Coordinates of C-alpha atoms and ligand atoms in Angstrom, one line a residue:
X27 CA 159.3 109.4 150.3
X28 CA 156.1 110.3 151.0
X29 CA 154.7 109.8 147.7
X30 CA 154.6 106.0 148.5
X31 CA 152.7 107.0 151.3
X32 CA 149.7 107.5 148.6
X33 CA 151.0 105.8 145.4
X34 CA 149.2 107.8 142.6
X35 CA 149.7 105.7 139.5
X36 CA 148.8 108.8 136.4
X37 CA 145.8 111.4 135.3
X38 CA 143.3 109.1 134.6
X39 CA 141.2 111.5 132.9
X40 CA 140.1 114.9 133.5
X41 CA 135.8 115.2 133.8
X42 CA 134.4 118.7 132.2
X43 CA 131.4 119.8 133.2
X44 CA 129.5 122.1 130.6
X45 CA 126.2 123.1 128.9
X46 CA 125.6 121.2 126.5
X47 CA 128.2 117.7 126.0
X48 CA 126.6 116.6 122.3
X49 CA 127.9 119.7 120.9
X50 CA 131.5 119.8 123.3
X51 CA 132.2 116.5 122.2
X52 CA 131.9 117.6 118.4
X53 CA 134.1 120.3 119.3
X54 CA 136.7 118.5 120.9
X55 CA 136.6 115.5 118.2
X56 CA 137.4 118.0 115.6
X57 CA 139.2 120.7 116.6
X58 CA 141.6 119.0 118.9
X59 CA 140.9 115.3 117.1
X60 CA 139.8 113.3 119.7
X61 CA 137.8 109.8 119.5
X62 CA 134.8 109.9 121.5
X63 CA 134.9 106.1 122.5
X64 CA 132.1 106.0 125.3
X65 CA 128.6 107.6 126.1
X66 CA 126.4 107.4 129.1
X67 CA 122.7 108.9 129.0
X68 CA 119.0 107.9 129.1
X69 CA 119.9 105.3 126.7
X70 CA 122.5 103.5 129.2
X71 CA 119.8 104.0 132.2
X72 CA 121.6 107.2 133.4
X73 CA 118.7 109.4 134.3
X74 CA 120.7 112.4 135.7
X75 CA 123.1 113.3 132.9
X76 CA 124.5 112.4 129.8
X77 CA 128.4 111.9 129.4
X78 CA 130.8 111.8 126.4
X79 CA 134.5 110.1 126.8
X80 CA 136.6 111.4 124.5
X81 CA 140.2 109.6 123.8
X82 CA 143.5 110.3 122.1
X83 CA 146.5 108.8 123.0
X84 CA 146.8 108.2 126.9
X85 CA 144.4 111.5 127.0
X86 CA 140.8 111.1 128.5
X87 CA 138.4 113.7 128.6
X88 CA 135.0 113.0 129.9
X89 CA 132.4 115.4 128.7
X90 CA 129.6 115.7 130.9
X91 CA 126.0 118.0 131.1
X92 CA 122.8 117.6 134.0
X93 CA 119.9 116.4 132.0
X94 CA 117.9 118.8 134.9
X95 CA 118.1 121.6 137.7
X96 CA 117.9 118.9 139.9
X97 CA 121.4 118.0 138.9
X98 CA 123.3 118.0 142.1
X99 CA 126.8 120.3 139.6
X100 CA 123.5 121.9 137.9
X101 CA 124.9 125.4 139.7
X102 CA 127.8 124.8 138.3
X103 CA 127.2 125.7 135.2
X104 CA 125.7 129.1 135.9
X105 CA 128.3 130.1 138.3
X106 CA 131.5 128.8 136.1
X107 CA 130.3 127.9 132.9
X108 CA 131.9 125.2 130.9
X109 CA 135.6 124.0 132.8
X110 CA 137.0 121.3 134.5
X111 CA 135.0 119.6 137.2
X112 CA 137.6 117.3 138.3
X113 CA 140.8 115.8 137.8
X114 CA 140.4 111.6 138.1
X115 CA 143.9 110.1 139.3
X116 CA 144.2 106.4 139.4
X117 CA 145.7 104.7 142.3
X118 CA 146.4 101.4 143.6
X119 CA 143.8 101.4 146.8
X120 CA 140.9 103.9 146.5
X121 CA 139.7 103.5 149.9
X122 CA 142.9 104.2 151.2
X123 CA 143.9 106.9 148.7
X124 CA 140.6 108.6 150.4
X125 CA 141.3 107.7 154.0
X126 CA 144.4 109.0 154.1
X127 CA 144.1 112.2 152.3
X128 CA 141.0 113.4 154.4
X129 CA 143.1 111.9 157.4
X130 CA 145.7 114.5 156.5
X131 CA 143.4 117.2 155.8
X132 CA 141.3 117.1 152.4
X133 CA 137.4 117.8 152.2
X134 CA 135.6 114.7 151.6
X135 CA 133.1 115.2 148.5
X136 CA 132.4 111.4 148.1
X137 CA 133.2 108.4 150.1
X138 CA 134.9 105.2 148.4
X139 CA 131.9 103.4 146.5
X140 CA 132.3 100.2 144.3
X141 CA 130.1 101.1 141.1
X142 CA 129.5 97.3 139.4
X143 CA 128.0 96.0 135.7
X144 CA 128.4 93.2 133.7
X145 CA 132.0 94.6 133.2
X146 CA 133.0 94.1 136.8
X147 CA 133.9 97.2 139.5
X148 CA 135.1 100.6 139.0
X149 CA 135.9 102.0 142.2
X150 CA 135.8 106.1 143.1
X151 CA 136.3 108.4 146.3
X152 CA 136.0 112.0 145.0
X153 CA 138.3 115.4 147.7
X154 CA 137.6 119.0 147.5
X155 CA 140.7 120.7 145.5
X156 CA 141.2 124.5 144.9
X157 CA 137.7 126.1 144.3
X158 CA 134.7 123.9 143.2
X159 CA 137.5 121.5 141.6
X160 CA 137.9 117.9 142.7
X161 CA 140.4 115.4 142.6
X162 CA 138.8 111.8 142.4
X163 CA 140.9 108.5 143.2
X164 CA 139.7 105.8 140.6
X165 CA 141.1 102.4 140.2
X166 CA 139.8 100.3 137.1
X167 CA 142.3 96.8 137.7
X168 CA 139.0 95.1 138.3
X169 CA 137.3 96.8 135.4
X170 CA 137.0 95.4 131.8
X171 CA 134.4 97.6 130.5
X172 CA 134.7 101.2 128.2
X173 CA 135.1 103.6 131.2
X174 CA 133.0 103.0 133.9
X175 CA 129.5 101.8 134.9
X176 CA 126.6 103.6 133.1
X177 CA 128.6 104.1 129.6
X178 CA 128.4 102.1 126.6
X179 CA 130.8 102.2 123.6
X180 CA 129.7 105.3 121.3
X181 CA 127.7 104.0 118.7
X182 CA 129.4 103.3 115.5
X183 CA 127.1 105.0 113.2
X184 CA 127.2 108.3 115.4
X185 CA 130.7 109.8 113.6
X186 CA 131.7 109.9 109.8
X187 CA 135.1 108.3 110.7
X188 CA 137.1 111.2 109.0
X189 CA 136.2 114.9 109.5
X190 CA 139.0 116.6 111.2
X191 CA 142.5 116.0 110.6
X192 CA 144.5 113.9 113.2
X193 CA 146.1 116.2 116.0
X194 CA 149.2 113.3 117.4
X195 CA 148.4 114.4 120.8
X196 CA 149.9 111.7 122.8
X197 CA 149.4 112.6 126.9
X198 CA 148.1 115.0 129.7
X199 CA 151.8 117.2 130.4
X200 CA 150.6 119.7 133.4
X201 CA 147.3 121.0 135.0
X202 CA 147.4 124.6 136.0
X203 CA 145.5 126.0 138.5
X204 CA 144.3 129.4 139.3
X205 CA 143.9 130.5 143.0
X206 CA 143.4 133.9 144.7
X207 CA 145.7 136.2 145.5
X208 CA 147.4 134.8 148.7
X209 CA 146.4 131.0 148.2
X210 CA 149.0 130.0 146.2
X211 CA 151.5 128.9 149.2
X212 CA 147.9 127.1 150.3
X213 CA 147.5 125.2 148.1
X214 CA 151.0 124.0 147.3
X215 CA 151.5 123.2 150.7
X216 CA 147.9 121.3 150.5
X217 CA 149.6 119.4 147.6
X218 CA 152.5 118.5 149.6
X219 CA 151.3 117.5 152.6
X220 CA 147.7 116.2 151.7
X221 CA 148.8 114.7 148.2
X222 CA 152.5 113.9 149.2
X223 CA 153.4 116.1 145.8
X224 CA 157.0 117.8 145.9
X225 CA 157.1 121.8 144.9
X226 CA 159.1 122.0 142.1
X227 CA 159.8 125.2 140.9
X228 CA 158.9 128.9 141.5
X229 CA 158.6 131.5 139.4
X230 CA 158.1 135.3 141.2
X231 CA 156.6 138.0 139.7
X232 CA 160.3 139.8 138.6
X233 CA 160.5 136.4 136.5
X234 CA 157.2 137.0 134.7
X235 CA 155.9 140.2 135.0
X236 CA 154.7 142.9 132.2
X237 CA 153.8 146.6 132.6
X238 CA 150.3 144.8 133.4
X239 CA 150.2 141.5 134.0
X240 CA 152.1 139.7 136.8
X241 CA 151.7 136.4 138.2
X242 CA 153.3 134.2 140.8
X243 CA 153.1 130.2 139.7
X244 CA 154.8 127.2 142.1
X245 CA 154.8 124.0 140.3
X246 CA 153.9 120.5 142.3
X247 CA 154.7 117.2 141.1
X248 CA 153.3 114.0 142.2
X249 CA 153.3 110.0 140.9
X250 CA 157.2 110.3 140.8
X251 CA 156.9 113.2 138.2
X252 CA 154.0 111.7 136.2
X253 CA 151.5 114.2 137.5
X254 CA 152.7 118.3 137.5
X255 CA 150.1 120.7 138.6
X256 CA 151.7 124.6 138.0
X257 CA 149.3 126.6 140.5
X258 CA 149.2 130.3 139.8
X259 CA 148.5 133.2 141.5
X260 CA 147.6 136.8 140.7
X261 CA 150.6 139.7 141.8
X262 CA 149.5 143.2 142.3
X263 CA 150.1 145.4 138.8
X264 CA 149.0 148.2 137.3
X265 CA 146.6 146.8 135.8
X266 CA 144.2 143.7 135.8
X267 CA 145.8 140.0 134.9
X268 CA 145.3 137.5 133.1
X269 CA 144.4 135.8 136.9
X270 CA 142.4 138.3 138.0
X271 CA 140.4 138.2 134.6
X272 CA 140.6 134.4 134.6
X273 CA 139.0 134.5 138.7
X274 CA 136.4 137.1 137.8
X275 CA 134.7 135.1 134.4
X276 CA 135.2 131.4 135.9
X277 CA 133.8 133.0 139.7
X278 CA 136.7 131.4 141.9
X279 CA 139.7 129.2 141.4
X280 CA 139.7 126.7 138.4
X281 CA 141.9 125.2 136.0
X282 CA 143.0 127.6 133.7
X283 CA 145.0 125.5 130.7
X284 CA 145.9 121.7 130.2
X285 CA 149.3 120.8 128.3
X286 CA 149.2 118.0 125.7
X287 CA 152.2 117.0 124.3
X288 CA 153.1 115.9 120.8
X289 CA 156.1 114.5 119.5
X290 CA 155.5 116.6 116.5
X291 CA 154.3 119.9 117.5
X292 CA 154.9 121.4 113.8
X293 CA 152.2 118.6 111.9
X294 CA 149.8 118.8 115.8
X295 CA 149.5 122.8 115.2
X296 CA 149.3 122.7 111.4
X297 CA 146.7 120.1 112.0
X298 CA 144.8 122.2 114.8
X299 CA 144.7 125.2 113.0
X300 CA 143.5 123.0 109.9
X301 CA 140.3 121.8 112.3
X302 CA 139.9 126.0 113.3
X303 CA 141.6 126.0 116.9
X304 CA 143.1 129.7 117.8
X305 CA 146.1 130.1 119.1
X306 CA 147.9 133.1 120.6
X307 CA 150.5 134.9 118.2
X308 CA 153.8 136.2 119.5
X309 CA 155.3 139.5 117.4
X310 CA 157.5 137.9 114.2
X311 CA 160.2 139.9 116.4
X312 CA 159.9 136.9 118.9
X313 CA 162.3 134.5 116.0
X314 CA 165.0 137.4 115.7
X315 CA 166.0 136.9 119.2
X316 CA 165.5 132.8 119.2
X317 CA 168.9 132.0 118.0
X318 CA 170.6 133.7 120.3
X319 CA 168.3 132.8 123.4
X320 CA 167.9 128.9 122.6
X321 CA 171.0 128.1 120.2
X322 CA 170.8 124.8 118.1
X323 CA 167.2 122.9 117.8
X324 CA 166.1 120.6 115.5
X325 CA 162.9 122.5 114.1
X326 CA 162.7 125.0 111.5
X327 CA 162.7 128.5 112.9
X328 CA 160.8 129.6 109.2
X329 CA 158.0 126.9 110.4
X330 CA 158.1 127.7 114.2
X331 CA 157.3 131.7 113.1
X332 CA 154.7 130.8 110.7
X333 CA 152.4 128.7 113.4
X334 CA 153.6 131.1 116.1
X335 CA 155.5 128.3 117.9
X336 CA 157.6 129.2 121.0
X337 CA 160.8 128.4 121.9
X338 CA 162.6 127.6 125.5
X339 CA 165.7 126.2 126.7
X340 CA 167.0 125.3 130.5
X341 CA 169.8 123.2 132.0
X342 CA 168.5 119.7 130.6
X343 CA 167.6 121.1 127.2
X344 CA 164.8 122.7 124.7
X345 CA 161.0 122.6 124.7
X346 CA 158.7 123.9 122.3
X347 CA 155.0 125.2 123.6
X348 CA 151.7 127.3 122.0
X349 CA 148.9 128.3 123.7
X350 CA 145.5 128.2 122.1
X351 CA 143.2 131.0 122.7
X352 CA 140.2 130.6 125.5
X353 CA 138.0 128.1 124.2
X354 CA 134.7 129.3 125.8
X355 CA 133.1 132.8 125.6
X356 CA 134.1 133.6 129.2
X357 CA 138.1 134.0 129.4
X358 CA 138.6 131.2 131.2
X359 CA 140.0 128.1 130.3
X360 CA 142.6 127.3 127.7
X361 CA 145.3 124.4 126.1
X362 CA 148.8 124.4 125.6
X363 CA 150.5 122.0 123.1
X364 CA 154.0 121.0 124.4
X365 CA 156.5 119.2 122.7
X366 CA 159.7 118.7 124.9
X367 CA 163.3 117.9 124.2
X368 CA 165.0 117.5 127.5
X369 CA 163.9 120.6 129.5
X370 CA 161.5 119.7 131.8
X371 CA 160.4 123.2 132.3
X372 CA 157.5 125.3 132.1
X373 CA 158.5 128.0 129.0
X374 CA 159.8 130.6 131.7
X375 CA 161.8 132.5 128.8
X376 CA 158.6 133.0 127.0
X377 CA 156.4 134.2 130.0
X378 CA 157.2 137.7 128.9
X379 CA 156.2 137.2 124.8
X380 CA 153.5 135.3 125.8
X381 CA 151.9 137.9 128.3
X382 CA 152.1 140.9 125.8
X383 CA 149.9 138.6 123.5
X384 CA 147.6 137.8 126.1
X385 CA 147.2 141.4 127.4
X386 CA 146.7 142.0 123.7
X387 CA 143.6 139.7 123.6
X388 CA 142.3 141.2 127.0
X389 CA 142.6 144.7 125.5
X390 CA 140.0 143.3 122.9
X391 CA 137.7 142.3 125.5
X392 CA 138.0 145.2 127.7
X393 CA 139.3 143.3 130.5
X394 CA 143.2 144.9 130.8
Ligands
FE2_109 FE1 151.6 125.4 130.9

């Protein structure tokens, strides 16, 4: 199988880049209820940026800002605005993670390079994914510090220990991506035979199309399932969607939403929209036709239709999803809380629901 050809272990964390990481990471500790664990700055000796690593479960989010234009990702910022940088997976043998991938294709962005402290080595190779995103290989076995060389463990006094309710986000489910129209195939085949990912599923555009919106998404899977990056693309419509609007605001391909799970997704949204995140709403409608659609599940419908909860069921069983709304001025990127029960699926049954509320939202913005 050739994902033993590059063993990839899990997401070991997923590195935003944005304007200003102080006031992200307070955002992301209380709306969403991470622990920011680790910092790196001019304090730690790092002269270039300061960085914020953000934990919650087996979910790590490292927040990062230039301290200067001379930043090398300075651009970034004014081209994209805040959004994900790169996506960090940890594997047994960097150097060889690296070698082989730009052996078989991949744009080098870093070389392998053992980063040392007290702590021991951290070791890193960073490849060019879709648009300015990256994928870097990390492997921390010989590693006994926070995160990595340069950060320190966030001082104790910096957080009052209880400001935001407690979200039970346990784990990083998927990482979609949004391409160009065209690039999809691309890029799925640059997961397969690059990454040694399988394609999953498809979805077409007479699966998940509105009067306006259309899309066509291919799901990879890598890390014998562990790792699932959807990659979407935009199909023509009448009108603009949601891609097209995502491509023109983030300037290229990006991510475009992360899936946590929770093994409580009624307490995790109650709790979320407690701390002020926004999520999309469905019609009330939507719960007249769940019975029928999904049959038995354990939740409440009466508490599904007051958080605006969806509902989806396949072959191997139910899954329950929301999406929150953008979480930056530009449209760009979003989260989806997941909580599944068997299905290992992607919400197809709620593609249509989901659209009209999104189209409703880009209607606001003048975007449709
Ligand atoms: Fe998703």
């Amino acid at each position: 199988m050739s994902s033993e050809v590059l063993p990839l272990r899990r997401i070991d964390h997923v590195r935003f880049f944005v304007g200003n990481a102080r006031q992200a990471a307070y955002f992301y500790r209380n709306a969403f209820g991470f622990d920011v664990v680790a910092y790196a700055g001019l304090e730690t000796r790092m002269r270039h940026e300061a960085g914020y690593v953000l934990r919650q479960g087996n979910i790590t989010f490292v927040l990062a800002s230039p301290l200067g234009p001379e930043h090398p990702e300075a651009q970034r910022l004014i081209m994209h605005g805040d959004g994900v940088q790169d996506i960090a997976l940890e594997v047994d043998d960097v150097a060889r993670a690296h070698r082989e991938t730009v052996r078989r294709g991949a744009i080098s962005v870093r070389p392998p390079m053992l980063l040392e402290d007290e702590f021991g080595v951290y070791e890193t190779a960073t490849i060019r994914a879709y648009g300015d995103t990256t994928h870097s290989f990390v492997n921390r076995d010989r590693y006994k510090g926070v995160f990595a060389p340069g950060y320190r463990p966030i001082d104790p006094e910096r957080y009052h220990p209880t400001t935001f309710r407690p979200a039970g986000l346990i784990s990083i489910d998927h990482i979609v991506g949004n391409v160009e129209e065209g690039k999809m195939d691309q890029w799925v085949r640059f997961y397969q035979d690059v990454m040694g990912f399988q394609q999953l599923v498809s979805f077409d555009d007479k699966d998940i199309s509105t009067e306006y919106s259309a899309l066509m998404s291919k799901v990879v899977q890598g890390g014998n399932g562990r790792i699932k990056f959807p990659i979407n693309e935009p199909a023509r419509s009448k009108r603009r969607s949601q891609i097209e609007e995502y491509l023109n605001y983030y300037r290229g391909p990006g991510v475009q939403h992360i899936a946590l799970t929770t093994d409580d997704i009624i307490q995790t949204v109650r709790a979320l929209r407690h701390n002020d995140v926004s999520f999309l709403r469905v019609p009330h409608a939507y719960y007249d036709a769940v019975p029928a659609r999904v049959g038995e599940i354990e939740e409440d419908l009466n508490d599904l239709a007051e958080l605006g909860v969806l509902v989806d069921r396949d072959d191997e069983g139910y899954m329950l999803q929301i999406f929150t709304k953008p979480v930056e001025d530009r449209p760009t990127l979003f989260f989806e809380i997941i909580e599944r029960h068997g299905s290992r699926s992607f919400g197809k049954g709620n593609f249509k629901a989901l659209f009209e509320a999104i189209e409703r939202e880009q209607a606001l913005r003048g975007t449709l």
